[in-house]
């Protein structure tokens, strides 16, 4: 990101109204509130209506981000939607959002990077701007994970929720905005977090539906170990690339999968819990939407201020990881 400094000029988020608590889940599968809170930190999550899709949630979040950036849909050059739950295999969810917003001049594409999608999306969008190709890029993380969860599998169904978050990226004051990024993938470990059917390997059939192969399958302990290792490593690399020291960090905006994973990252980065944007207790793991929703909350309640150094760090299906250092370039709500 050397040529033109790129920052977030607007941010917004949207979560569906319907709340599903741990107590509700205990009536659906063999689980209880204590286990879920103690092992994950999650107390409740939001669930979309049956007729709500990823593009619907994405559009709601985008409208708020555009408003915050004082930008009209017609000014947007590119829309990137990170999602593991697209409305269709094709057309892309980004194209559907483009139509819903009437963002007439925007190019549009989706990114399939699981929970790391939003970080990959920002890195991609920022490069289009820093290279001078585009001026305004809308990056959205949107998920309706409730539609791909096996509601009979207590190992996974307690973890996920629905929501969307969006940002507008554009050129910003030098020295501010995205200072560095680190992206990675280890495809050899892809099987530990997978939706096996519905693609070209296992097209939909009566058997794939009967065997619940269109739902999330996860080896929780393997993902956990990977997450703890990679959150620290990816954060440290991005901090170093930004020429900063650990002491320079103001906030961690981590992927919201499990409070124990976040606590471990905080410990290694020598940050206290109040220096992390944490909302998984309210929303669970919203995959690519987790980071922008958490960041939006922290910006809107005045915690994040101009000049703060933030680390956004995520891991997810692939397996993939990504981290960004951002020097917040907007005036804070209380500034
Ligand atoms: N309620 C009660 N008991 C449960 C539940 C539940 N909901 N789920 C599992 N258990 C049981 C297990 O069956 C097991 O019982 P057993 O010992 O009799 O076999 C016991 O609890 C312990 O299971 P573990 O898997 O060891 O529990 P752990 O402490 O590892 O927590 C968890 C499981 C929460 C899934 C954890 O491993 C985790 O968070 N992993 C990472 C998940 C993650 O980050 N996913 C990211 C997805 S990213 C994306 O791209 C979508």
Short mmCIF file of N, CA and C and ligand atoms in Angstrom, two decimals, residues 30-32 35-36 39-40 114-115 145 154-155 158-160 193 216 218 220-221 223-224 227 255 257-258 260-261 285 287 315-317, ligand 1:
data_model
loop_
_atom_site.label_atom_id
_atom_site.label_comp_id
_atom_site.label_asym_id
_atom_site.label_seq_id
_atom_site.Cartn_x
_atom_site.Cartn_y
_atom_site.Cartn_z
N UNK A 30 -28.72 -31.45 22.85
CA UNK A 30 -28.23 -31.80 24.18
C UNK A 30 -27.10 -30.83 24.56
N UNK A 31 -27.45 -29.69 25.11
CA UNK A 31 -26.44 -28.71 25.54
C UNK A 31 -27.02 -27.87 26.67
N UNK A 32 -26.23 -26.95 27.19
CA UNK A 32 -26.76 -26.06 28.22
C UNK A 32 -26.00 -24.74 28.20
N UNK A 35 -22.27 -24.67 29.60
CA UNK A 35 -21.23 -25.25 28.73
C UNK A 35 -20.87 -24.24 27.63
N UNK A 36 -21.89 -23.69 26.99
CA UNK A 36 -21.60 -22.80 25.84
C UNK A 36 -20.86 -21.55 26.31
N UNK A 39 -17.19 -22.60 27.48
CA UNK A 39 -16.29 -23.10 26.43
C UNK A 39 -16.13 -22.13 25.26
N UNK A 40 -17.09 -21.18 25.09
CA UNK A 40 -17.02 -20.30 23.91
C UNK A 40 -17.17 -18.80 24.23
N UNK A 114 -13.89 -17.91 3.75
CA UNK A 114 -14.44 -18.23 5.06
C UNK A 114 -14.42 -17.00 5.97
N UNK A 115 -14.08 -17.22 7.21
CA UNK A 115 -14.11 -16.13 8.20
C UNK A 115 -13.04 -15.08 7.95
N UNK A 145 -25.30 -17.78 8.19
CA UNK A 145 -24.78 -19.12 8.53
C UNK A 145 -25.86 -20.04 9.06
N UNK A 154 -24.66 -30.48 17.96
CA UNK A 154 -24.34 -29.53 19.05
C UNK A 154 -22.91 -29.01 18.97
N UNK A 155 -22.04 -29.76 18.27
CA UNK A 155 -20.65 -29.31 18.14
C UNK A 155 -20.51 -28.03 17.33
N UNK A 158 -24.14 -24.35 18.06
CA UNK A 158 -24.13 -23.35 19.13
C UNK A 158 -23.20 -22.17 18.81
N UNK A 159 -22.39 -22.31 17.78
CA UNK A 159 -21.29 -21.36 17.56
C UNK A 159 -21.66 -20.16 16.67
N UNK A 160 -22.58 -20.36 15.74
CA UNK A 160 -22.69 -19.39 14.64
C UNK A 160 -23.91 -18.47 14.72
N UNK A 193 -12.44 -27.82 8.28
CA UNK A 193 -13.55 -26.85 8.33
C UNK A 193 -14.14 -26.78 6.92
N UNK A 216 -22.12 -27.17 7.75
CA UNK A 216 -20.74 -26.98 8.22
C UNK A 216 -20.29 -28.23 8.99
N UNK A 218 -16.88 -29.54 11.14
CA UNK A 218 -15.69 -28.93 11.72
C UNK A 218 -15.03 -29.84 12.74
N UNK A 220 -13.39 -29.23 15.70
CA UNK A 220 -13.26 -28.06 16.57
C UNK A 220 -11.89 -27.91 17.20
N UNK A 221 -11.35 -29.02 17.73
CA UNK A 221 -10.07 -28.90 18.44
C UNK A 221 -8.94 -28.52 17.50
N UNK A 223 -9.23 -26.81 14.67
CA UNK A 223 -9.40 -25.39 14.30
C UNK A 223 -8.94 -24.50 15.45
N UNK A 224 -9.26 -24.91 16.65
CA UNK A 224 -8.89 -24.14 17.85
C UNK A 224 -7.37 -23.98 17.94
N UNK A 227 -6.10 -21.71 15.30
CA UNK A 227 -6.49 -20.32 15.54
C UNK A 227 -5.58 -19.65 16.56
N UNK A 255 -11.30 -11.83 14.91
CA UNK A 255 -12.43 -12.66 14.51
C UNK A 255 -13.08 -13.23 15.78
N UNK A 257 -14.66 -16.01 17.21
CA UNK A 257 -15.04 -17.43 17.15
C UNK A 257 -15.19 -18.01 18.54
N UNK A 258 -14.29 -17.62 19.46
CA UNK A 258 -14.30 -18.24 20.79
C UNK A 258 -13.52 -17.31 21.71
N UNK A 260 -11.93 -17.88 24.28
CA UNK A 260 -10.64 -18.44 24.72
C UNK A 260 -9.56 -18.20 23.66
N UNK A 261 -9.96 -18.20 22.40
CA UNK A 261 -9.00 -17.91 21.32
C UNK A 261 -8.59 -16.43 21.40
N UNK A 285 -20.33 -16.44 16.27
CA UNK A 285 -19.37 -16.32 15.15
C UNK A 285 -20.16 -16.02 13.87
N UNK A 287 -18.71 -15.30 11.05
CA UNK A 287 -17.74 -15.51 9.97
C UNK A 287 -17.23 -14.16 9.44
N UNK A 315 -9.04 -15.75 11.12
CA UNK A 315 -8.66 -17.06 10.60
C UNK A 315 -9.96 -17.72 10.14
N UNK A 316 -9.83 -18.70 9.27
CA UNK A 316 -11.07 -19.36 8.83
C UNK A 316 -10.82 -20.46 7.84
N UNK A 317 -11.92 -20.86 7.18
CA UNK A 317 -11.88 -21.98 6.24
C UNK A 317 -10.79 -21.75 5.20
N1 LIG B 1 -22.83 -28.70 24.60
C1 LIG B 1 -22.39 -29.59 25.49
N2 LIG B 1 -21.32 -30.40 25.26
C2 LIG B 1 -20.70 -30.26 24.07
C3 LIG B 1 -21.11 -29.34 23.10
C4 LIG B 1 -22.23 -28.54 23.41
N3 LIG B 1 -22.71 -27.62 22.55
N4 LIG B 1 -20.29 -29.43 22.03
C5 LIG B 1 -19.38 -30.37 22.32
N5 LIG B 1 -19.63 -30.89 23.55
C6 LIG B 1 -18.92 -31.92 24.24
C7 LIG B 1 -18.14 -32.80 23.30
O1 LIG B 1 -18.99 -33.80 22.76
C8 LIG B 1 -17.09 -33.38 24.21
O2 LIG B 1 -17.64 -34.45 24.95
P1 LIG B 1 -16.80 -35.79 25.18
O3 LIG B 1 -15.58 -35.33 25.96
O4 LIG B 1 -17.74 -36.63 25.92
O5 LIG B 1 -16.45 -36.26 23.80
C9 LIG B 1 -16.81 -32.23 25.19
O6 LIG B 1 -17.93 -31.34 25.08
C10 LIG B 1 -15.54 -31.46 24.89
O7 LIG B 1 -15.48 -31.25 23.50
P2 LIG B 1 -14.28 -30.45 22.83
O8 LIG B 1 -14.46 -30.46 21.37
O9 LIG B 1 -12.99 -30.90 23.42
O10 LIG B 1 -14.59 -29.01 23.41
P3 LIG B 1 -13.68 -27.75 23.25
O11 LIG B 1 -13.34 -27.23 24.57
O12 LIG B 1 -12.58 -27.95 22.26
O13 LIG B 1 -14.71 -26.71 22.61
C11 LIG B 1 -15.26 -25.79 20.48
C12 LIG B 1 -15.29 -27.02 21.36
C13 LIG B 1 -16.05 -24.69 21.16
C14 LIG B 1 -15.88 -26.12 19.15
C15 LIG B 1 -13.79 -25.32 20.32
O14 LIG B 1 -13.00 -26.43 19.93
C16 LIG B 1 -13.65 -24.25 19.31
O15 LIG B 1 -14.05 -23.12 19.53
N6 LIG B 1 -12.99 -24.52 18.19
C17 LIG B 1 -12.75 -23.54 17.18
C18 LIG B 1 -14.01 -23.32 16.39
C19 LIG B 1 -13.80 -22.22 15.40
O16 LIG B 1 -13.07 -21.30 15.65
N7 LIG B 1 -14.42 -22.31 14.26
C20 LIG B 1 -14.16 -21.30 13.29
C21 LIG B 1 -15.07 -21.47 12.24
S1 LIG B 1 -14.48 -20.36 11.06
C22 LIG B 1 -15.33 -20.41 9.60
O17 LIG B 1 -14.71 -20.17 8.58
C23 LIG B 1 -16.79 -20.76 9.55
#
